[in-house]
XYZ file of C-alpha atoms in Angstrom:
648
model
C 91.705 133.155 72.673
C 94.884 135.385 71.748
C 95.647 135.654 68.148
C 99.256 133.952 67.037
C 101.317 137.181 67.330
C 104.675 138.191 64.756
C 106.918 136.920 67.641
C 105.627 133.256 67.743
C 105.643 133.411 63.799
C 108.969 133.871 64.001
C 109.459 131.386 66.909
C 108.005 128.941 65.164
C 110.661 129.167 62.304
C 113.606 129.447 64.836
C 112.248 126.065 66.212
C 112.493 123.768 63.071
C 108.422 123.951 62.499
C 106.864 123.440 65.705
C 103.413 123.716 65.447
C 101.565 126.511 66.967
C 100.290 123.979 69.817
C 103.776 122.953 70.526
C 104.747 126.356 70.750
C 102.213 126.693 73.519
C 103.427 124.418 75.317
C 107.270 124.975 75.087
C 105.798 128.655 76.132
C 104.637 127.070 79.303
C 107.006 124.698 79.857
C 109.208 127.763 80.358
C 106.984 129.352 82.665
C 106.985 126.071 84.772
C 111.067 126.975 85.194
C 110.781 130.456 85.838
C 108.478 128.913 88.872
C 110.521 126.205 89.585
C 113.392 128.347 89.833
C 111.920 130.990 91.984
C 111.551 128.468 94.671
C 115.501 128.112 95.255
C 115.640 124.633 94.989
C 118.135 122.598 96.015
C 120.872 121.866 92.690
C 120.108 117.971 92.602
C 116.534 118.778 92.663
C 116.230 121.844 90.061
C 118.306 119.759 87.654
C 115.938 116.876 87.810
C 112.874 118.833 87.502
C 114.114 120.945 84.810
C 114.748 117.663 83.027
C 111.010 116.616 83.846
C 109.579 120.084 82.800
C 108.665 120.086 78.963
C 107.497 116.181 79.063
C 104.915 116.823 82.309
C 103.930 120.238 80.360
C 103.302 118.607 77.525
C 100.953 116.343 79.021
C 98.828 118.617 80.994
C 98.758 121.050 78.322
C 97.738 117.915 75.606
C 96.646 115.015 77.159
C 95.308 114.911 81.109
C 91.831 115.316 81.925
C 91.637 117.585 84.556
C 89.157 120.406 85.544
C 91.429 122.483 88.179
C 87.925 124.002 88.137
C 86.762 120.678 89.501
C 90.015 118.568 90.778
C 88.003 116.090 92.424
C 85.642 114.859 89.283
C 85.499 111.486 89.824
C 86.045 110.306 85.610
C 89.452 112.731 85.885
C 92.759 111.182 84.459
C 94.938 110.793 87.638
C 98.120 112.138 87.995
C 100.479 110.329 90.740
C 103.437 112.190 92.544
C 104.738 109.443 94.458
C 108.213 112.056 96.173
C 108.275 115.286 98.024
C 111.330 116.018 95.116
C 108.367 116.195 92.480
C 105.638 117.460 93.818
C 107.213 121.433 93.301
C 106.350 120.271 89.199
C 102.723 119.454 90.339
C 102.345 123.226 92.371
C 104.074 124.426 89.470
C 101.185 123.053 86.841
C 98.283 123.919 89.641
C 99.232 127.410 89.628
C 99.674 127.895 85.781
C 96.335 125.791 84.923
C 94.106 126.751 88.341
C 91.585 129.102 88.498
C 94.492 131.826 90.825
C 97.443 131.377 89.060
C 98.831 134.122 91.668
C 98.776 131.334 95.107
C 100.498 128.445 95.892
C 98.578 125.359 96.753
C 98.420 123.207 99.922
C 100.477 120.266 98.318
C 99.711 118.282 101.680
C 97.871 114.970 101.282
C 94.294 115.534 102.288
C 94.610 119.101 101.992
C 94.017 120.023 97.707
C 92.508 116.752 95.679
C 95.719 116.821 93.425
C 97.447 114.687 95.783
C 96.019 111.439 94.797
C 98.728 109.299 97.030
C 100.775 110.699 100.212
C 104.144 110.744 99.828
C 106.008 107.229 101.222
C 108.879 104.732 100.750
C 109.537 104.693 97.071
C 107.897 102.010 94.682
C 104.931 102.978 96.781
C 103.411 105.220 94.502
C 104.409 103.199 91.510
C 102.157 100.456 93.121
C 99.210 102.480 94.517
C 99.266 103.952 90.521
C 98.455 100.313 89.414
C 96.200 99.768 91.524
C 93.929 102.835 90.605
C 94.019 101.910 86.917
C 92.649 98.748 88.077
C 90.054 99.636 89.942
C 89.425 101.738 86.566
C 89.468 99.017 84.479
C 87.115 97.244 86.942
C 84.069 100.154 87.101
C 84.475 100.195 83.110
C 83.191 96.729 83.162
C 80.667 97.425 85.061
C 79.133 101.269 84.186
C 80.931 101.279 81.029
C 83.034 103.998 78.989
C 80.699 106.780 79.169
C 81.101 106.866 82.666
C 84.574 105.795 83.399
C 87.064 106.491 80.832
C 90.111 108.190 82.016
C 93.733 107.144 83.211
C 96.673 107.227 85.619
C 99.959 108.814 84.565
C 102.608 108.357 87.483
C 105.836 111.100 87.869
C 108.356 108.489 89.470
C 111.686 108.632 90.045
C 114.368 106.002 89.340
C 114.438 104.867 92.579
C 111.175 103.973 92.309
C 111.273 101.649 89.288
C 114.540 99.566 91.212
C 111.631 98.459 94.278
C 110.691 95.083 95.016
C 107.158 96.357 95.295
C 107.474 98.224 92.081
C 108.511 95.597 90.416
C 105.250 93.250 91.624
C 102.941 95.633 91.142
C 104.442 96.210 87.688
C 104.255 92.265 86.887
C 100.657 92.653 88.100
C 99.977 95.340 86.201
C 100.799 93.245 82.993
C 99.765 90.641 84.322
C 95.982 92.030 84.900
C 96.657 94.197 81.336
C 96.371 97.739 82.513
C 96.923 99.722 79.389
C 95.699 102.902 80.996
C 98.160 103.231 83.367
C 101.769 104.623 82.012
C 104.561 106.435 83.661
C 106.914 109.265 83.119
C 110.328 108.530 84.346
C 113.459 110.360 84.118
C 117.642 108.538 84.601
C 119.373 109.363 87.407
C 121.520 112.609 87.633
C 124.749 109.969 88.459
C 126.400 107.717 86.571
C 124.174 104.833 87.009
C 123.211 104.246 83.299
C 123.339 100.545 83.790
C 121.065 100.155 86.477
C 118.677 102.613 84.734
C 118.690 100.474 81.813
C 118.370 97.464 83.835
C 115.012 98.798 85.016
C 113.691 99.381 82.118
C 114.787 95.714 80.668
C 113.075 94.304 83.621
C 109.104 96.503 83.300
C 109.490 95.457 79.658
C 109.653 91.767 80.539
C 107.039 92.266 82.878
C 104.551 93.015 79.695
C 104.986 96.998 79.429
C 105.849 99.256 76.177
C 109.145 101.099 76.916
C 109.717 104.341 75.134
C 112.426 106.471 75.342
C 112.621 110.253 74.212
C 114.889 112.998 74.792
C 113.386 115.379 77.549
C 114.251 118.330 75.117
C 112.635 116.904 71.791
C 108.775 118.137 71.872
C 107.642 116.666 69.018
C 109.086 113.435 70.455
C 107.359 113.775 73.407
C 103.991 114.602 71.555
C 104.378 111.017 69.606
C 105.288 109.297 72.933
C 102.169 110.722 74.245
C 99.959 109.847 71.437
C 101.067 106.775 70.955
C 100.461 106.206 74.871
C 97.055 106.879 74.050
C 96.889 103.871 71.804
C 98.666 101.100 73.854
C 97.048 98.295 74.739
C 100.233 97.593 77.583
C 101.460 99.663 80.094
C 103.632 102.420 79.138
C 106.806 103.838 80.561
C 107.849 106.691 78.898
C 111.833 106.839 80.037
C 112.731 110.624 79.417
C 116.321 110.807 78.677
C 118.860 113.514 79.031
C 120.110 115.299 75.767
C 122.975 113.630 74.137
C 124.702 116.255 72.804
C 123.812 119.818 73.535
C 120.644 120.665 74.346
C 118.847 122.177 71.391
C 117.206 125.891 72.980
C 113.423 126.186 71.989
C 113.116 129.745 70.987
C 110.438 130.605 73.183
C 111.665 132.471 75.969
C 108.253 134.302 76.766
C 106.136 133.472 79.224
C 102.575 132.335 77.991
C 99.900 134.907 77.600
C 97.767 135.769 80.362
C 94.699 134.994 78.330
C 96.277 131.108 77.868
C 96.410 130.472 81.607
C 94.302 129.748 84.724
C 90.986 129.093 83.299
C 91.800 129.826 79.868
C 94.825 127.382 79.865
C 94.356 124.424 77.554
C 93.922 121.909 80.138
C 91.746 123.866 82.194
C 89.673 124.252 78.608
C 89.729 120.977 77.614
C 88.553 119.641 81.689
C 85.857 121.882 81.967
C 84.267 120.784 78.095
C 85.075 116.998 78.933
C 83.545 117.328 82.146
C 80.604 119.084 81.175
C 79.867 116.355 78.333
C 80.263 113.713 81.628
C 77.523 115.288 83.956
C 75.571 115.398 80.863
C 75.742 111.822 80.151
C 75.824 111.092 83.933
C 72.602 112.857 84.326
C 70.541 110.515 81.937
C 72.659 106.767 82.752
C 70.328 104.315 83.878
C 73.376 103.206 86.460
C 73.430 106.189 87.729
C 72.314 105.681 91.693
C 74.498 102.387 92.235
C 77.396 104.417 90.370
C 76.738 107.759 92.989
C 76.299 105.295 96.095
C 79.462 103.382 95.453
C 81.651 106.688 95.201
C 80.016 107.818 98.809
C 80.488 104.173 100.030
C 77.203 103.558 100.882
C 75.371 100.297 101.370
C 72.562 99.165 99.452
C 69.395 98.870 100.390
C 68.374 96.498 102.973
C 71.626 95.719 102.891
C 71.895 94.439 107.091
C 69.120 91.806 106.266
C 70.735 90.728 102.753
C 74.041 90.274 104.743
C 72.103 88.049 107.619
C 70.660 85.903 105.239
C 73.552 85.187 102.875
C 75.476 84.363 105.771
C 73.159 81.909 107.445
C 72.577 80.650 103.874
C 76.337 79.914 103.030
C 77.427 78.474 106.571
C 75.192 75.893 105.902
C 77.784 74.390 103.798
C 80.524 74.722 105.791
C 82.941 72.530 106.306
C 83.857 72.713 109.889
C 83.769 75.673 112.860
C 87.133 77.103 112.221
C 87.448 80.977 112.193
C 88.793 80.700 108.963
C 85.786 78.482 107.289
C 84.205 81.057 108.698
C 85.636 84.074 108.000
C 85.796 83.264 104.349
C 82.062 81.847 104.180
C 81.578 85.875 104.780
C 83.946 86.730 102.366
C 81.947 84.782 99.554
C 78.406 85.692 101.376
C 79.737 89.267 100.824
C 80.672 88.873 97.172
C 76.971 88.134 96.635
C 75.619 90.879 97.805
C 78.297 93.468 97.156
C 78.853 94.119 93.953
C 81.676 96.496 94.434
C 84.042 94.186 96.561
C 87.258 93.770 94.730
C 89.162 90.852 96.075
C 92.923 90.208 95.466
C 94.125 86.452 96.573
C 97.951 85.251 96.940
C 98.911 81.763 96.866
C 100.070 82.115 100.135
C 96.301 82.420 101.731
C 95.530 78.918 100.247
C 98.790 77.044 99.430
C 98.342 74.260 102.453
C 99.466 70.791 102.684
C 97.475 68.047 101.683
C 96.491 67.416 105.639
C 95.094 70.678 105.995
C 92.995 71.006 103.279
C 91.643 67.490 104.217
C 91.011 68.431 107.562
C 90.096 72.050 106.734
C 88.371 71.753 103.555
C 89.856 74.684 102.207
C 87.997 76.628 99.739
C 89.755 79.200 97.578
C 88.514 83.046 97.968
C 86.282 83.946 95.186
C 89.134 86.278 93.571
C 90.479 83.410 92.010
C 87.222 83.436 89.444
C 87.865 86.557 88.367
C 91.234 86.291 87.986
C 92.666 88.431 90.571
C 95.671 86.375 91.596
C 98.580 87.712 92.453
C 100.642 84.920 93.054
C 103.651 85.190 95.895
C 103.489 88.887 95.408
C 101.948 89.960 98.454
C 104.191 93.472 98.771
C 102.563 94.692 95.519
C 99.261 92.956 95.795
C 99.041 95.416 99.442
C 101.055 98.382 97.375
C 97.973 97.398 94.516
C 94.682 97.085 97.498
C 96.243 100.818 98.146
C 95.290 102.791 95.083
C 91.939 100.822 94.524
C 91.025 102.445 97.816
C 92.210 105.749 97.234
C 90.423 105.800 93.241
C 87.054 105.206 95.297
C 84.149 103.682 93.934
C 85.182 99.895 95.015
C 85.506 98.162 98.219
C 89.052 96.817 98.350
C 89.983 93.310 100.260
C 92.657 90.774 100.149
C 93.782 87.063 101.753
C 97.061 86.083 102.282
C 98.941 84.096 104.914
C 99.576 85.682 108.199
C 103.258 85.292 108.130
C 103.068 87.343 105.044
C 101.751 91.084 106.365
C 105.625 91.317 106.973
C 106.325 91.874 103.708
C 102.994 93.910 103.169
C 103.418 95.858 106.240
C 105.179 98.776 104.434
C 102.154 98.980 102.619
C 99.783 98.784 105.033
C 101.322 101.278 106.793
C 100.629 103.420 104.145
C 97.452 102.613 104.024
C 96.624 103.209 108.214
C 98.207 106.722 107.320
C 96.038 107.434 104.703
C 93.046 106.369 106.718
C 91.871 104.341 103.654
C 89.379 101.567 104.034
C 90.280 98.456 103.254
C 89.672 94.492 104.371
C 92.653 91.874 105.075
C 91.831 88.532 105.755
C 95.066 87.097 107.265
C 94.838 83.541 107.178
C 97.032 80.805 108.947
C 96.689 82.146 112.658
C 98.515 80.959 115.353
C 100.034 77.432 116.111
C 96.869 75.300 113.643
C 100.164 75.055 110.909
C 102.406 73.557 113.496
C 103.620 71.016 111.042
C 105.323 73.927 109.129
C 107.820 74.382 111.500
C 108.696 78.288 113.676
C 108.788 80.047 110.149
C 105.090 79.757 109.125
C 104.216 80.196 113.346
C 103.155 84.465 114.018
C 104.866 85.127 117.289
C 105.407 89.142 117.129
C 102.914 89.728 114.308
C 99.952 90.239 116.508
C 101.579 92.955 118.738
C 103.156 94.903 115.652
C 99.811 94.949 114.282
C 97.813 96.297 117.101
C 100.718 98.963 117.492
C 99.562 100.568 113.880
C 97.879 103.601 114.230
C 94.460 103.387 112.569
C 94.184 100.038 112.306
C 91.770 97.788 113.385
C 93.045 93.746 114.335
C 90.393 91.445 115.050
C 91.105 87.870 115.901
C 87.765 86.158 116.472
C 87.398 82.629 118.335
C 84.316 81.391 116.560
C 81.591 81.552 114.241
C 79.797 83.439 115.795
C 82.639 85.894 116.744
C 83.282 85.750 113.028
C 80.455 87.253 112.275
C 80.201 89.636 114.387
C 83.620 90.627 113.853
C 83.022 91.194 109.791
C 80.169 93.314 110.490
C 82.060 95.331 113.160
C 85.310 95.620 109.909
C 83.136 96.551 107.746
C 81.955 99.515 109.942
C 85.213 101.006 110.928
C 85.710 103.428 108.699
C 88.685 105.230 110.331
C 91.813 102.937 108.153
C 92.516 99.347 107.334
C 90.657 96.359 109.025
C 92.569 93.177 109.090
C 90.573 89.508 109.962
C 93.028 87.189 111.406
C 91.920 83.359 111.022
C 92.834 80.271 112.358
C 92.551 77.327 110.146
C 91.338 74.578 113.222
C 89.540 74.584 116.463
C 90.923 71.779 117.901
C 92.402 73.402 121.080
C 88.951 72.698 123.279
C 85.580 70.673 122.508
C 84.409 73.178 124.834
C 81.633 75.204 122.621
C 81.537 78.546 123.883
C 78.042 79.866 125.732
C 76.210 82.639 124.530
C 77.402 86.050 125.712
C 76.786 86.768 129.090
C 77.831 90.570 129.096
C 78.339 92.626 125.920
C 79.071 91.979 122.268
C 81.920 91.032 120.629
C 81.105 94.220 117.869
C 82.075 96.180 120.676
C 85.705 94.944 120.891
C 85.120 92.866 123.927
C 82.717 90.982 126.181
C 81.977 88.483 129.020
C 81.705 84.817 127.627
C 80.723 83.566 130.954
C 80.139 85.208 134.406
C 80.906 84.265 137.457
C 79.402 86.089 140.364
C 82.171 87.887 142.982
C 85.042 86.781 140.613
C 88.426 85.728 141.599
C 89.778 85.780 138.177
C 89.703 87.434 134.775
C 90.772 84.555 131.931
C 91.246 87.305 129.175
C 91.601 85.619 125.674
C 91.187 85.872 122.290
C 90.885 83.859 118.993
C 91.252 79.838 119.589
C 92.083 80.594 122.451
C 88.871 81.823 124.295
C 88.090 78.048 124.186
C 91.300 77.143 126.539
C 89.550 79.720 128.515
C 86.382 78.522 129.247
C 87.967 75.112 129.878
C 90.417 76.208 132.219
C 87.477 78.285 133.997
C 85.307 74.612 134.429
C 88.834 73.381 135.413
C 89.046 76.164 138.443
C 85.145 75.704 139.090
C 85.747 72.523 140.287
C 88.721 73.902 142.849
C 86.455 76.281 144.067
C 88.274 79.424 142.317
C 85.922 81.706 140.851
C 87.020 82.507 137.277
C 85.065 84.645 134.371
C 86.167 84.158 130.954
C 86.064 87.409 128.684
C 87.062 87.599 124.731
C 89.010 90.511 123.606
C 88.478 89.775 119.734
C 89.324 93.656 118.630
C 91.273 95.919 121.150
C 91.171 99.055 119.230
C 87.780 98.706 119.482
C 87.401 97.738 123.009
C 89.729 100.886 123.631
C 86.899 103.116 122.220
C 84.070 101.328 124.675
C 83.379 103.830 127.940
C 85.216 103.129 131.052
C 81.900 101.720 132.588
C 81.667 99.058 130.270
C 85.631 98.191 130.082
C 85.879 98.010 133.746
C 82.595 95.843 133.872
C 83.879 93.389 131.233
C 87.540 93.367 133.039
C 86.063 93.425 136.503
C 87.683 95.550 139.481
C 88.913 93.469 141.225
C 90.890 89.347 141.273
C 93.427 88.208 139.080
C 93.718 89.206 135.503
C 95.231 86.252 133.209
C 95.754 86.663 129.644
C 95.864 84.052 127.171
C 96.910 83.829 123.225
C 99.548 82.182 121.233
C 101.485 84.888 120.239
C 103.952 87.386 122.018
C 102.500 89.121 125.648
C 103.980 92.513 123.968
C 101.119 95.174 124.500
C 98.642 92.623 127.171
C 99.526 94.972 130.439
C 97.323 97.440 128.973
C 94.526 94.849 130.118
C 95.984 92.955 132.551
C 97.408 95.916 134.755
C 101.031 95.144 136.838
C 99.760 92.458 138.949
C 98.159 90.433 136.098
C 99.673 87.118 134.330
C 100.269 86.372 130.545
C 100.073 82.813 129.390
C 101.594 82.634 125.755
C 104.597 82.424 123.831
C 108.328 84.029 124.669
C 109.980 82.131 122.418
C 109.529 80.965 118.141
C 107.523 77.772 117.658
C 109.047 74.635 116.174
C 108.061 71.545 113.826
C 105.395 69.877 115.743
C 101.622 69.114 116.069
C 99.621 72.054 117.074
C 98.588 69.810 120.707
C 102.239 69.414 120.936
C 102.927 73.321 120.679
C 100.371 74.233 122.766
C 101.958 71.832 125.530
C 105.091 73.142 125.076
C 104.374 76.794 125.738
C 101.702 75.703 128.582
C 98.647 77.164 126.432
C 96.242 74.234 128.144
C 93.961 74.221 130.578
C 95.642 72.414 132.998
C 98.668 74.526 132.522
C 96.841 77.798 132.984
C 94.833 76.413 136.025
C 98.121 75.711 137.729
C 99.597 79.175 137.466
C 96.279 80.998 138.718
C 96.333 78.400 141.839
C 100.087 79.392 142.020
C 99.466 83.129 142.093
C 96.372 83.481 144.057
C 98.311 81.266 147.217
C 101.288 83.542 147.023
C 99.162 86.699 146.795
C 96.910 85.032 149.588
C 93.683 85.920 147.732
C 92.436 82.047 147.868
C 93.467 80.392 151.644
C 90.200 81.522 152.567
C 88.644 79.152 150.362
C 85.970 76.065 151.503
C 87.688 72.957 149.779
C 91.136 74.591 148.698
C 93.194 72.075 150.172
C 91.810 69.242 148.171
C 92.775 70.719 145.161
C 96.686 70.385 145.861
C 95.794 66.764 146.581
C 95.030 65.989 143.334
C 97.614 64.527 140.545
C 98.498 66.718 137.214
């Protein structure tokens, strides 16, 4: 360690008694510029980061646990650049705290393990931030403080903090008492005091600790910190332009060789508090279930565990909807997973007082642990975000269907990340006819399916249900989103046992029909019309094979042998769901037919709706008698005739 020199004697007297650790820091706060400044930013953006400089040097230099040695030690604080504008301050503290001060890092998501978030919409950040010092908070509970002790720090912007989603996940974060998480935030370069100030009214109402310091005044800074440190709220630390002019530290010289890189203080500091970690890691008797839930691993026998807590809670099931279903695994899950972290909004249970006699509606198991986040589905998805990205838990949330609109901005970030994570989307299709059009998913489907990454599955029954969570949890490459209907009261029609396939491959036959006429392509509720329109066309003679299509990204990935023996070669291809066609000639090829919805439900009983868009079985029988006579493919047939002789 260099001895204290004449010249920083003498600094520290032209600097009103800094200490000699403060004059460290100012000392590398000016390298930081001289960086900063060599990458001929643009004005707006050198101005604001200049502003930034001595408050996110003084934290790296006194407060964040981080091992540039190691960046990817899993109890490290975590340090969230939500913009492209800040992330030259992050390569600027990389390269005067790594182990070659001399190169620039990658600062590309994926590439250096820095970047804790990518780079999105702003709030984004702000939101993923919260939802890594939750999933914090939730591994302390469980392994404790000598495992998990660290915190987030976010560098946002002020456009970040004026977000709707910021603003959720900020109510949730008070909400849920993160006091680990705290932010460093800096006015805007316009006049736009008010709104500024507005922001900051509005996180303090939401239950954080607002500070505000000059971004010149170290020793301010330092007490900001500290006292950071010692909150038992959130923090935002609002760093504020010098009033009058700004007061020069003294300490034009760079730092000295021997206090950067590896011999910087934060690079010091990581590598001792580390060391003291894999020492107490070595000898914690949690120490297997703590290293298989950071490689997201399964436990032990986990397949049979699975099988029989599933069997074991459908027993007390209230009915054969997808969506009893599909949250009987949910809770069979939560038994056997410790790690599953579950966020609920109202919107996933909030039905009338029909439905949940005729459903039986349970509430997730979230709601015991109080994980509710209310109508705040944007930040609750902004939130499922950074638990997936701290590791070491398996996000999942419910929430209506009609709601992903709001969280798609978020889930979008999440497909781009790749980050694995469970949505159960509840209220499918037209069950909640009695809510009128806006509670009725016309387009939602398609959108969905047209995310990269992400995997949609809309199963038709129990059984599909199941196989459908085992296939979600599998699929590691992004998000995996359940979409469940609330009733099965299109068809009594049970459906057979598969006669081709597996629905965990994406798609199968449900019933096969030798020399096939037709294709009845469905998915969801509505494999059920299927197989009844298929008796329907039995008894005219016509030929018809029913297949369910419960996941087509993973159908997509099946080889061309088995898609083209589930879809068959040749006859009519007729697809069926209640939702938009958008996206079905991928299956259906140009000559096929779509039988669904082209226009936004109404206020009516779900029979009714189904009528009204012809979603029946008579309706769909009609159309493939219609189509095969013009296209000539049925004249040939024995008894034909006697089916136009029949009524409706």
């Amino acid at each position: 360690m260099a001895v204290a020199s004449s010249t920083d004697q003498r600094s520290l007297e032209q600097d009103g008694g800094l200490s000699a650790q403060q004059i460290g820091v100012a000392r590398m706060s000016h390298a930081a510029r001289l960086l900063l400044h060599a990458d001929n930013l643009p004005t707006h953006t050198a101005k604001l980061l200049s502003l930034m400089c001595l408050p996110v040097t003084a934290l790296w230099c006194r407060v964040l646990r981080f091992d540039p040695a190691a960046p990817d030690w899993p109890d490290r604080d975590r340090f969230v650049v939500p913009s492209t504008t800040m992330l030259p301050l992050l390569a600027a503290m990389l390269r005067l705290t790594g182990t070659d001060s001399h190169s620039t890092p990658v600062l590309e998501y994926g590439e250096h393990p820095a970047i804790e978030v990518a780079p999105g919409p702003a709030g984004q950040g702000v939101a993923a931030a919260a939802g890594m010092a939750l999933a914090e908070q939730v591994l302390s509970r469980r392994f404790g403080r000598s495992l998990v002790n660290h915190r987030t720090w976010v560098l946002a912007q002020d456009t970040d903090l004026a977000t709707g989603v910021a603003m959720e996940a900020a109510q949730l974060a008070g909400r849920f008492g993160l006091d680990r998480l705290a932010m460093l935030v800096a006015p805007p370069a316009e006049d736009r005091g008010s709104e500024f100030a507005d922001s900051l009214a509005r996180f303090s109402a939401s239950g954080w600790t607002v500070r505000k310091v000059a971004a010149d005044d170290l020793p301010a800074i330092t007490s900001a910190l500290a006292a950071t440190l010692r909150a038992r709220k959130p923090t935002l630390i609002a760093c504020l332009p010098p009033s009058s002019t700004p007061s020069s530290l003294a300490v034009h010289l760079p730092p000295e060789e021997e206090l950067t890189g590896p011999w910087s203080p934060t690079a010091r500091r990581g590598a001792s508090t580390r060391r003291s970690w894999l020492r107490r890691f070595a000898r914690h008797r949690q120490r297997d279930a703590f290293e298989r839930e950071l490689m997201r691993h399964r436990p032990a026998l986990f397949q049979e565990d699975w099988h029989r807590a599933w069997l074991w809670r459908m027993r007390s099931a209230l009915d054969n909807s997808t969506q009893e279903s599909g949250l009987t695994g949910l809770h069979a899950l939560s038994d056997i997973l410790p790690e599953l972290v579950c966020l609920t909004a109202s919107s996933a249970y909030s039905m009338s007082a029909t439905g949940e006699e005729q459903t039986g509606w349970r509430a997730p198991p979230a709601l015991a642990s109080g994980l509710d986040c209310g109508i705040q589905e944007h930040g609750m998805a902004g939130v499922l975000n950074g638990l997936s990205l701290h590791g070491g838990v398996l996000p999942c949330c419910a929430a209506s269907m009609m709601t992903v609109d709001r969280m798609r901005s978020a889930l979008r970030m999440a497909a781009l990340m790749r980050q694995k994570m469970l949505y159960l989307l509840t209220g499918d299709g037209l069950a909640l006819g009695d809510g009128g059009g806006g509670w009725q998913p016309v387009e939602q489907l398609a959108s969905l399916r047209a995310t990269p990454n992400l995997a949609v599955f809309r199963p038709g029954s129990p059984s599909e249900t199941f196989k459908c969570w085992e296939a979600a949890l599998d699929w590691q490459g992004g998000p995996a989103v359940l979409v469940l209907c609330p009733q099965n009261h299109n068809s009594a029609v049970p459906l057979p046992p598969p006669s081709y396939g597996s629905a965990a491959r994406g798609g199968y036959v449900v019933q096969q029909q030798e020399n096939r006429l037709v294709t009845l392509i469905a998915s969801g509720p509505e494999v059920a019309i299927a197989v009844e329109a298929s008796h329907h066309l039995a008894r005219r003679d016509i030929r018809a094979t029913v297949v369910s299509i419960p996941c087509w990204e993973l159908f997509a990935m099946q080889p061309q042998t088995y898609r083209q023996k589930v879809l068959g070669g040749k006859g009519l291809r007729v697809g069926i769901e209640a939702a938009s066609g958008f996206g079905w000639e991928r299956w259906l090829g140009p000559e096929g037919v779509f039988v669904g919805m082209d226009d936004f439900g109404t206020s009516a009983p779900a029979n009714a709706l189904y009528e009204r868009f012809g979603i029946t079985a008579e309706a769909i029988c009609k159309k493939v008698e219609h189509h095969l006579f013009v296209s000539g493919a049925a004249r040939a047939a024995p008894h034909q005739p006697r089916a136009h002789a029949r009524g409706p």
